[in-house]
Amino acid sequence: MVQIETIATTPFDGQKPGTSGLRKRVKVFEQTHYTENFIQAMLESIPESDGGAKGATLVVGGDGRYYSKEVLQAIINCSLGQGVSHLIIGRNGIVSTPAASNIIRKRKATGGILLTASHNPGGPDNDFGIKYNCSNGGPAPESVTDKIYEKSKTIDTLKIADAPKIDFSQLGTQKVGDMTIEIIDGVEDYVELMKEIFDFDAIRDFFSNNKDFRVLFDGMNGVTGPYGYRLFVEEFGLPEDSVMRCTPLPDFGGAHPDPNLTYAHDLVENVEKKGLDFGAASDGDGDRNMIIGKHAFVTPSDSVAIIAHYAKEAIPYFKKHGVHGLARSMPTSQAIDLVAKKMGVEHFEVPTGWKFFGNLMDAGRCSICGEESFGTGSDHIREKDGLWAVLAWLSILAYTNKEKPTSIQDILQKHYNIYGRNFFSRYDYEEVDGASAEDMVNRLREQITKGELIGQSIGGFTIDKADDFEYLDPIDGSVSKRQGVRIIFKDGSRIIIRLSGTGSQGATVRLYVEKYSNDSSEYKQETQKALKPLIDVALELSQLKKYTGRDTPTVIT
């Protein structure tokens, strides 16, 4: 018999989850009752429309980072205390974020608890995170995260069971008290879904007919390693050396599991030195992706636009269901807008945060969407999906190579010749002083409010519009304010400045620059060279060095 104990506790400051859940250093979560407080607040905040915690079925998994096993056990103890009926847990706690979204939807679960800090480093001195997803498989909306935070500020008692320790490595079902615990293979359902979306035979035929086409997938010692191995080696029959770092590790092998040119440098070096045709990486929890090729880097903004362009020709899912709308986050380049106009479908510009896409998808108004932060996805689930994007690119390669040998660089250049090129780059300044970063942004906001920027000419660029992006959700009528400073020039070029709170230390300043060209002689120009005049203007306007003390960014994308 499992006993439920009532234990006195006190609130902890700062348990306010963002769009990606609650992220803190491991040492913060290790404080007595800190994790249990947050889990109970989360369970008590499950929307009544989804049925609440009592009798709930919850999907539980994560990226396997340090401290996951302890939190899995805490979830079991807290769930028993709240009357949860059924926990579906990935073996060893391993379930990618997109795979969890699929399982929630497929099993018609109440929701899900994801243990991840996404692309942030793991280990005892790094980050941990807990995130709640609702019954549609998508991230909890603000109405839920606000409720979690309010409960976390007043919690004074915990209801916790003394459940036996669970072996998360053994598949199967067991009863603990009145609750069923089901340990599943977190990979299987996801691969089944991908087979419904993509033509695996066409991808296999492409590899079979192009023996010299060489591929490398980098799991970055994150959650997608087992998924990547299953797909590339077992499903497509590629050799073992077509994958790297495919064993999930609690500290990601001491690396930063963020798929960009800086942190995925091992992949980039391999592709360059060996002249590989296709390279891909995914992040810690599997919702981000990077695509590179021989002498080619596909920006996330270009990637989602190109996937949308080929969707109905190269991907069976869209041949069957059609493309009903496209969307991007506000900082993402406007490349996908041009595709939408050519396709004759509506397109949306939303704040950063996948939940905004989810509203559009649930309403049947968005089929494909993306963020410049290496997030790409579609309406097959309600999260961005790294491996989905990788499979989409393999499908495009299989389709375009039917006519003649076509490389990633060829696909890029063909796209630019149809639509023009949106040169785009993002500069990240990580762990800067939060107060100074706020001062920098507030100075720009004040200039915008006073109308001081309109008409100014700097470095040959004349400011046409300046605002702090605001979004009226066309589905639920909610308004999201102060979503990023936008400075738009008369030639359509853009500068955007946002502060990001997805890290656990300090603030990250994100500076985005975009310039459009329909001059074909410029399409092969190196991005940083093409954007340098605009980057100089951005640094001058923002006075970034003065406020942050930084001469160079931490990461350039």
XYZ file of C-alpha atoms in Angstrom:
557
model
C 0.000 0.000 0.000
C 1.404 3.379 -1.016
C 1.035 6.067 1.644
C 0.347 9.715 0.745
C 2.064 12.098 3.140
C 1.206 15.748 3.693
C 4.403 17.718 4.193
C 4.824 21.379 5.099
C 6.735 23.480 2.580
C 7.415 27.119 1.780
C 7.363 28.906 -1.592
C 10.505 29.611 -3.599
C 10.994 32.878 -5.461
C 11.165 32.875 -9.233
C 9.268 29.730 -10.182
C 7.761 31.541 -13.167
C 7.757 29.321 -16.251
C 8.322 30.901 -19.639
C 7.163 29.592 -23.008
C 9.752 26.825 -22.642
C 8.974 25.960 -19.022
C 11.030 26.585 -15.908
C 14.797 26.576 -16.496
C 17.313 26.958 -13.695
C 20.696 25.623 -12.680
C 20.621 22.018 -11.417
C 21.703 23.213 -7.984
C 18.509 25.288 -7.745
C 16.309 22.257 -8.530
C 18.279 20.193 -5.986
C 17.075 22.369 -3.083
C 14.779 20.507 -0.688
C 11.180 20.616 -1.980
C 12.046 23.023 -4.836
C 11.260 20.506 -7.555
C 8.269 18.994 -5.737
C 6.778 22.468 -5.181
C 6.910 23.210 -8.888
C 5.589 19.799 -9.963
C 2.626 20.060 -7.601
C 1.882 23.622 -8.765
C 1.987 22.337 -12.339
C -0.324 19.387 -11.642
C -2.795 21.633 -9.799
C -2.817 23.953 -12.843
C -3.790 21.360 -15.452
C -6.716 23.026 -17.249
C -10.190 21.859 -16.296
C -10.923 21.730 -20.016
C -8.349 18.925 -20.184
C -9.830 17.224 -17.129
C -7.498 18.372 -14.346
C -4.963 16.188 -12.517
C -7.324 13.697 -10.872
C -7.693 10.719 -13.205
C -5.264 12.256 -15.717
C -3.066 10.424 -18.216
C 0.282 12.176 -18.597
C 3.180 11.546 -20.973
C 6.566 12.001 -19.279
C 9.995 12.158 -20.869
C 12.915 14.360 -21.684
C 16.423 14.640 -23.055
C 18.086 12.518 -20.385
C 20.104 15.370 -18.939
C 21.655 15.276 -15.472
C 19.106 15.088 -12.611
C 16.375 13.578 -14.814
C 16.112 10.254 -12.947
C 15.570 12.001 -9.614
C 12.871 14.248 -11.090
C 11.134 11.295 -12.772
C 10.758 9.700 -9.345
C 9.523 13.001 -7.895
C 6.885 13.198 -10.660
C 5.653 9.726 -9.703
C 5.411 10.662 -6.016
C 3.652 13.971 -6.717
C 1.324 12.421 -9.319
C 0.166 9.828 -6.801
C -0.512 12.659 -4.384
C -2.726 14.433 -6.936
C -4.667 11.362 -8.047
C -3.140 11.010 -11.515
C -4.311 7.752 -13.084
C -1.692 6.877 -15.708
C 1.900 7.915 -16.469
C 3.386 7.014 -19.866
C 7.158 7.325 -19.454
C 9.891 6.916 -22.061
C 12.472 4.216 -21.377
C 15.269 5.775 -19.300
C 13.212 8.965 -19.441
C 14.188 9.442 -23.102
C 11.493 11.032 -25.269
C 12.228 13.911 -27.621
C 10.003 16.972 -27.359
C 8.382 16.373 -30.794
C 7.945 12.657 -30.023
C 6.229 13.559 -26.727
C 3.873 15.914 -28.574
C 2.983 13.056 -30.916
C 2.394 10.574 -28.071
C 0.158 13.055 -26.217
C -1.965 13.455 -29.348
C -1.918 9.777 -30.366
C -2.810 8.471 -26.893
C -5.293 11.311 -26.272
C -3.468 12.085 -23.039
C -4.366 14.899 -20.653
C -0.959 16.453 -21.245
C 2.725 15.873 -20.729
C 5.679 16.782 -18.530
C 8.976 17.292 -20.355
C 12.296 17.328 -18.513
C 14.548 19.447 -20.660
C 16.355 22.742 -20.882
C 16.410 22.274 -24.670
C 19.704 23.415 -26.208
C 21.219 24.617 -22.909
C 24.241 22.690 -21.523
C 23.652 19.880 -19.014
C 25.518 18.471 -16.031
C 25.701 19.168 -12.278
C 26.866 22.760 -12.809
C 24.564 23.545 -15.723
C 20.863 23.672 -16.542
C 17.738 21.651 -15.906
C 14.188 22.371 -16.977
C 10.576 21.248 -16.522
C 7.876 22.075 -19.044
C 4.165 21.288 -19.296
C 2.377 20.522 -22.573
C -1.406 20.483 -22.910
C -3.723 17.930 -24.527
C -3.118 19.295 -28.053
C 0.553 18.336 -27.593
C 1.720 21.933 -27.556
C 3.399 24.107 -24.902
C 1.153 25.400 -22.136
C -0.340 28.833 -22.930
C 0.178 31.811 -20.645
C -3.139 31.172 -18.893
C -1.655 27.896 -17.614
C 1.900 29.080 -16.929
C 0.527 32.113 -15.057
C -1.593 29.796 -12.904
C 1.443 27.603 -12.161
C 3.372 30.670 -11.053
C 0.543 31.936 -8.832
C 0.254 28.556 -7.111
C 4.029 28.365 -6.645
C 3.925 31.654 -4.706
C 1.396 30.421 -2.111
C 2.114 26.689 -1.777
C 2.432 25.598 1.878
C 1.831 21.833 1.836
C 2.919 18.992 -0.427
C 1.026 15.760 -1.016
C 3.724 13.196 -1.758
C 3.633 9.404 -1.955
C 6.355 7.090 -0.690
C 6.394 5.104 -3.953
C 9.077 2.462 -4.497
C 11.934 3.393 -6.816
C 11.018 2.640 -10.411
C 13.404 0.990 -12.883
C 12.942 3.236 -15.928
C 15.028 0.945 -18.145
C 12.440 -1.866 -18.244
C 9.626 -1.712 -20.797
C 6.204 -2.700 -19.509
C 3.310 -1.722 -17.256
C 3.113 -1.808 -13.473
C 0.673 -0.633 -10.845
C 1.866 1.648 -8.054
C -0.957 2.385 -5.643
C -3.925 3.425 -7.779
C -1.709 4.677 -10.632
C -0.532 2.796 -13.727
C 3.050 3.393 -14.834
C 3.789 2.414 -18.427
C 7.403 2.440 -19.666
C 7.497 2.705 -23.474
C 10.033 2.880 -26.299
C 10.061 6.622 -26.995
C 11.338 6.125 -30.552
C 8.815 3.709 -32.071
C 5.675 5.885 -32.274
C 7.694 8.764 -33.716
C 9.191 6.654 -36.521
C 5.705 5.360 -37.355
C 4.476 8.946 -37.653
C 7.379 9.916 -39.925
C 6.536 6.971 -42.212
C 3.016 8.373 -42.550
C 4.385 11.804 -43.534
C 7.357 10.996 -45.791
C 8.041 8.484 -48.558
C 10.752 6.351 -46.964
C 11.014 4.217 -50.114
C 11.830 7.313 -52.189
C 14.562 8.310 -49.729
C 15.978 4.761 -49.763
C 15.925 4.742 -53.569
C 17.747 8.079 -53.625
C 20.551 6.695 -51.464
C 20.601 3.443 -53.434
C 20.906 5.289 -56.765
C 23.481 7.776 -55.454
C 26.066 5.611 -53.712
C 28.571 8.481 -53.627
C 26.156 10.803 -51.804
C 27.567 10.984 -48.276
C 25.610 11.948 -45.192
C 26.449 12.718 -41.564
C 23.885 13.212 -38.784
C 25.072 14.612 -35.432
C 22.910 13.722 -32.421
C 25.060 16.006 -30.214
C 24.738 13.391 -27.422
C 21.170 14.594 -26.992
C 17.826 12.872 -27.183
C 17.690 12.471 -30.990
C 20.697 10.120 -31.106
C 18.560 6.946 -30.889
C 16.034 8.430 -33.335
C 18.768 9.388 -35.817
C 20.415 5.975 -35.599
C 17.093 4.255 -36.159
C 16.327 6.390 -39.216
C 19.691 6.687 -40.951
C 21.191 3.283 -40.175
C 18.261 0.925 -39.601
C 15.597 2.425 -41.879
C 17.700 3.895 -44.723
C 20.516 1.326 -44.547
C 23.351 3.854 -44.358
C 26.682 2.869 -42.793
C 27.369 3.409 -39.095
C 29.719 6.293 -39.868
C 26.742 8.238 -41.242
C 25.863 9.176 -37.648
C 27.901 10.657 -34.800
C 27.354 11.348 -31.095
C 24.136 9.322 -31.020
C 24.293 8.211 -27.376
C 22.343 10.535 -25.026
C 24.609 11.658 -22.173
C 23.624 13.515 -18.972
C 26.094 16.305 -19.757
C 25.922 15.978 -23.567
C 29.565 14.946 -23.536
C 30.559 18.283 -22.041
C 29.326 20.062 -25.175
C 26.625 22.670 -25.808
C 23.793 20.776 -27.592
C 22.748 23.663 -29.811
C 22.792 22.941 -33.580
C 24.479 25.996 -35.030
C 27.780 26.714 -36.755
C 29.495 27.484 -33.452
C 28.391 24.631 -31.196
C 28.066 21.955 -33.917
C 31.598 22.693 -35.116
C 32.554 18.978 -35.086
C 29.860 18.308 -37.683
C 30.822 21.388 -39.708
C 34.502 20.370 -39.737
C 33.654 16.818 -40.813
C 31.466 18.019 -43.670
C 34.099 20.503 -44.862
C 37.168 18.258 -44.551
C 35.564 15.161 -46.039
C 33.522 17.019 -48.659
C 30.279 15.440 -47.445
C 27.102 16.175 -49.374
C 24.658 16.500 -46.476
C 25.105 17.266 -42.807
C 22.407 17.646 -40.182
C 22.222 18.103 -36.426
C 19.538 18.325 -33.772
C 19.657 19.783 -30.271
C 19.358 18.455 -26.718
C 15.615 17.763 -26.781
C 15.184 17.248 -30.526
C 13.082 20.223 -31.556
C 15.774 22.173 -33.430
C 17.808 21.377 -36.525
C 20.652 22.567 -38.701
C 21.141 21.652 -42.360
C 24.484 22.056 -44.150
C 26.041 20.696 -47.324
C 29.154 20.907 -49.418
C 30.004 24.641 -49.430
C 26.487 25.379 -48.184
C 24.819 26.457 -44.951
C 21.025 26.609 -45.029
C 19.771 29.357 -42.738
C 16.664 28.346 -40.760
C 14.768 31.150 -42.530
C 15.680 29.775 -45.960
C 15.080 26.208 -44.803
C 11.421 26.672 -43.887
C 10.803 28.666 -47.083
C 12.343 25.952 -49.265
C 10.452 23.173 -47.461
C 7.217 25.101 -48.053
C 8.076 25.587 -51.733
C 8.559 21.842 -52.338
C 6.001 20.547 -49.812
C 3.205 19.498 -52.169
C 5.632 17.968 -54.690
C 8.120 16.152 -52.455
C 6.246 15.232 -49.259
C 3.208 12.874 -49.394
C 1.613 14.376 -46.265
C 1.160 17.730 -48.036
C 0.169 16.102 -51.324
C -2.697 14.564 -49.363
C -3.646 17.389 -46.988
C -2.501 20.472 -48.909
C -0.815 23.599 -47.540
C -3.332 25.876 -45.825
C -1.100 28.657 -44.573
C 2.485 29.502 -43.667
C 3.889 31.304 -40.644
C 7.135 32.537 -39.141
C 8.273 34.178 -35.959
C 8.720 37.934 -36.276
C 12.562 37.917 -36.269
C 12.701 35.207 -38.968
C 13.470 36.473 -42.466
C 10.599 37.241 -44.813
C 11.611 34.504 -47.287
C 8.593 32.331 -46.411
C 6.235 35.292 -46.993
C 7.350 35.339 -50.638
C 6.576 31.619 -50.968
C 3.128 32.114 -49.425
C 2.313 34.906 -51.894
C 3.365 32.747 -54.844
C 1.328 29.791 -53.507
C -1.692 31.989 -52.883
C -2.031 31.084 -49.191
C -2.180 33.318 -46.141
C 0.918 33.904 -44.038
C 1.405 35.043 -40.460
C 4.082 36.882 -38.491
C 3.912 35.847 -34.825
C 5.934 36.462 -31.656
C 8.703 34.046 -30.761
C 7.181 30.995 -29.070
C 5.746 27.867 -30.669
C 2.387 28.202 -28.880
C 1.442 30.994 -31.323
C 1.827 28.588 -34.255
C -0.203 26.001 -32.336
C -3.247 28.287 -32.206
C -3.090 28.767 -35.986
C -2.629 25.032 -36.578
C -5.526 24.055 -34.310
C -7.682 26.426 -36.368
C -6.521 24.848 -39.648
C -4.831 28.038 -40.848
C -1.157 27.039 -40.738
C 0.509 23.961 -42.234
C 4.242 24.818 -42.152
C 6.073 27.264 -39.919
C 9.492 28.140 -38.586
C 11.707 30.242 -36.382
C 15.133 31.631 -37.169
C 16.385 29.913 -34.005
C 16.667 26.596 -35.902
C 13.068 25.565 -35.240
C 11.013 24.178 -38.116
C 7.770 22.229 -38.114
C 4.299 21.549 -39.410
C 0.812 20.713 -38.215
C 1.633 17.005 -37.718
C 2.345 17.867 -34.046
C 2.319 21.026 -31.924
C 6.060 21.420 -31.365
C 8.914 22.247 -33.683
C 10.552 19.074 -34.922
C 14.237 18.746 -35.755
C 14.203 15.341 -37.416
C 11.041 16.197 -39.365
C 13.011 19.036 -40.988
C 15.941 16.706 -41.730
C 13.594 14.194 -43.378
C 11.920 17.018 -45.316
C 15.313 17.982 -46.761
C 16.113 14.374 -47.661
C 12.720 14.211 -49.385
C 13.513 17.378 -51.353
C 16.891 15.963 -52.378
C 15.242 12.702 -53.461
C 12.695 14.682 -55.506
C 15.095 17.139 -57.168
C 17.675 14.474 -57.990
C 15.170 12.552 -60.119
C 15.843 14.981 -62.981
C 19.569 15.622 -62.582
C 22.237 15.602 -59.846
C 21.293 18.383 -57.441
C 23.230 19.542 -54.364
C 22.051 21.601 -51.420
C 23.833 24.611 -52.922
C 21.966 24.010 -56.200
C 18.636 23.975 -54.331
C 19.503 27.240 -52.578
C 20.502 29.008 -55.792
C 17.413 27.787 -57.644
C 15.239 29.139 -54.814
C 16.974 32.540 -54.911
C 16.502 32.718 -58.682
C 12.753 32.279 -58.191
C 12.191 34.469 -55.114
C 15.295 36.590 -54.622
C 17.532 36.241 -51.585
C 16.855 37.388 -48.024
C 20.327 37.788 -46.520
C 19.900 37.146 -42.821
C 22.084 36.821 -39.722
C 21.650 36.719 -35.969
C 24.203 37.878 -33.406
C 23.835 36.432 -29.888
C 25.474 38.126 -26.923
C 25.037 35.580 -24.131
C 25.042 36.090 -20.341
C 25.281 39.872 -20.446
C 24.224 41.968 -17.476
C 20.420 41.879 -17.451
C 19.889 45.422 -16.162
C 22.232 46.954 -18.752
C 20.561 44.996 -21.542
C 17.147 46.262 -20.376
C 18.494 49.823 -20.351
C 19.663 49.420 -23.942
C 16.288 48.183 -25.154
C 14.356 50.751 -23.094
C 16.390 53.560 -24.676
C 15.290 52.361 -28.124
C 11.697 52.018 -26.943
C 11.757 55.606 -25.706
C 13.097 56.806 -29.060
C 10.315 54.877 -30.817
C 7.630 56.334 -28.546
C 8.902 59.875 -29.216
C 9.117 59.223 -32.986
C 12.794 60.144 -33.023
C 13.946 57.373 -35.356
C 11.620 57.806 -38.348
C 13.375 59.474 -41.281
C 16.875 59.137 -39.846
C 19.547 58.120 -42.377
C 22.508 56.116 -41.097
C 25.149 54.488 -43.258
C 23.024 54.910 -46.372
C 19.907 53.353 -44.799
C 16.831 55.500 -44.119
C 14.453 54.434 -41.340
C 10.884 54.047 -42.580
C 9.239 52.436 -39.549
C 10.149 51.625 -35.953
C 8.043 49.857 -33.343
C 7.978 47.367 -30.501
C 6.263 44.386 -32.136
C 2.734 43.681 -30.949
C 0.624 40.686 -32.011
C -3.138 40.284 -32.025
C -3.834 36.550 -32.157
C -6.471 36.052 -34.890
C -7.715 32.889 -33.200
C -8.200 33.724 -29.520
C -8.012 37.531 -29.649
C -5.155 37.726 -27.140
C -2.608 40.532 -27.476
C 1.142 40.038 -26.967
C 3.044 43.294 -26.461
C 6.731 44.306 -26.380
C 7.855 41.322 -28.447
C 10.962 42.936 -29.910
C 12.196 46.265 -31.228
C 11.858 46.470 -35.024
C 13.589 49.062 -37.178
C 12.559 48.807 -40.831
C 14.295 50.770 -43.584
C 12.885 52.146 -46.824
C 14.542 49.404 -48.891
C 12.823 46.717 -46.750
C 15.912 45.859 -44.720
C 15.238 45.146 -41.043
C 17.028 45.295 -37.705
C 15.437 43.545 -34.734
C 16.616 43.492 -31.121
C 15.206 41.142 -28.504
C 16.160 39.984 -25.045
C 15.852 36.264 -24.483
C 15.117 34.617 -21.164
C 15.701 30.981 -22.192
C 19.046 30.789 -20.406
C 19.366 30.474 -16.640
C 22.137 33.051 -16.121
C 21.991 36.746 -17.055
C 20.354 37.852 -20.288
C 20.977 37.113 -23.949
C 20.778 39.984 -26.417
C 19.724 38.832 -29.874
C 20.424 41.164 -32.777
C 18.880 40.243 -36.148
C 19.670 41.837 -39.500
C 17.980 41.181 -42.845
C 18.496 42.585 -46.335
C 16.578 41.530 -49.470
C 18.163 41.358 -52.926
C 16.691 40.426 -56.309
C 20.030 41.006 -58.045
C 21.189 37.549 -59.180
C 24.814 38.677 -59.221
C 24.623 38.958 -55.408
C 23.045 35.566 -54.633
C 26.344 33.755 -54.070
C 27.771 36.522 -51.927
C 28.962 35.560 -48.437
C 26.267 36.510 -45.906
C 28.389 38.470 -43.442
C 29.982 40.468 -46.260
C 26.589 41.279 -47.758
C 25.210 42.360 -44.389
C 28.207 44.231 -42.964
C 26.917 47.766 -43.751
C 23.593 46.928 -42.075
C 25.284 45.266 -39.088
C 27.369 48.411 -38.577
C 24.163 50.469 -38.586
C 22.575 48.093 -36.054
C 25.512 48.374 -33.674
C 25.503 52.166 -33.972
C 21.750 52.516 -33.429
C 21.646 50.136 -30.467
C 24.894 51.326 -28.832
C 25.302 47.652 -27.966
C 28.983 47.852 -27.067
C 28.352 50.745 -24.667
C 25.586 48.892 -22.806
C 26.984 45.339 -22.822
C 30.723 45.907 -22.931
C 30.943 43.307 -25.718
C 33.042 43.795 -28.850
C 31.992 40.525 -30.445
C 28.977 38.221 -30.212
C 29.083 34.807 -28.539
C 27.453 33.171 -31.541
C 26.880 34.327 -35.121
C 24.237 32.501 -37.120
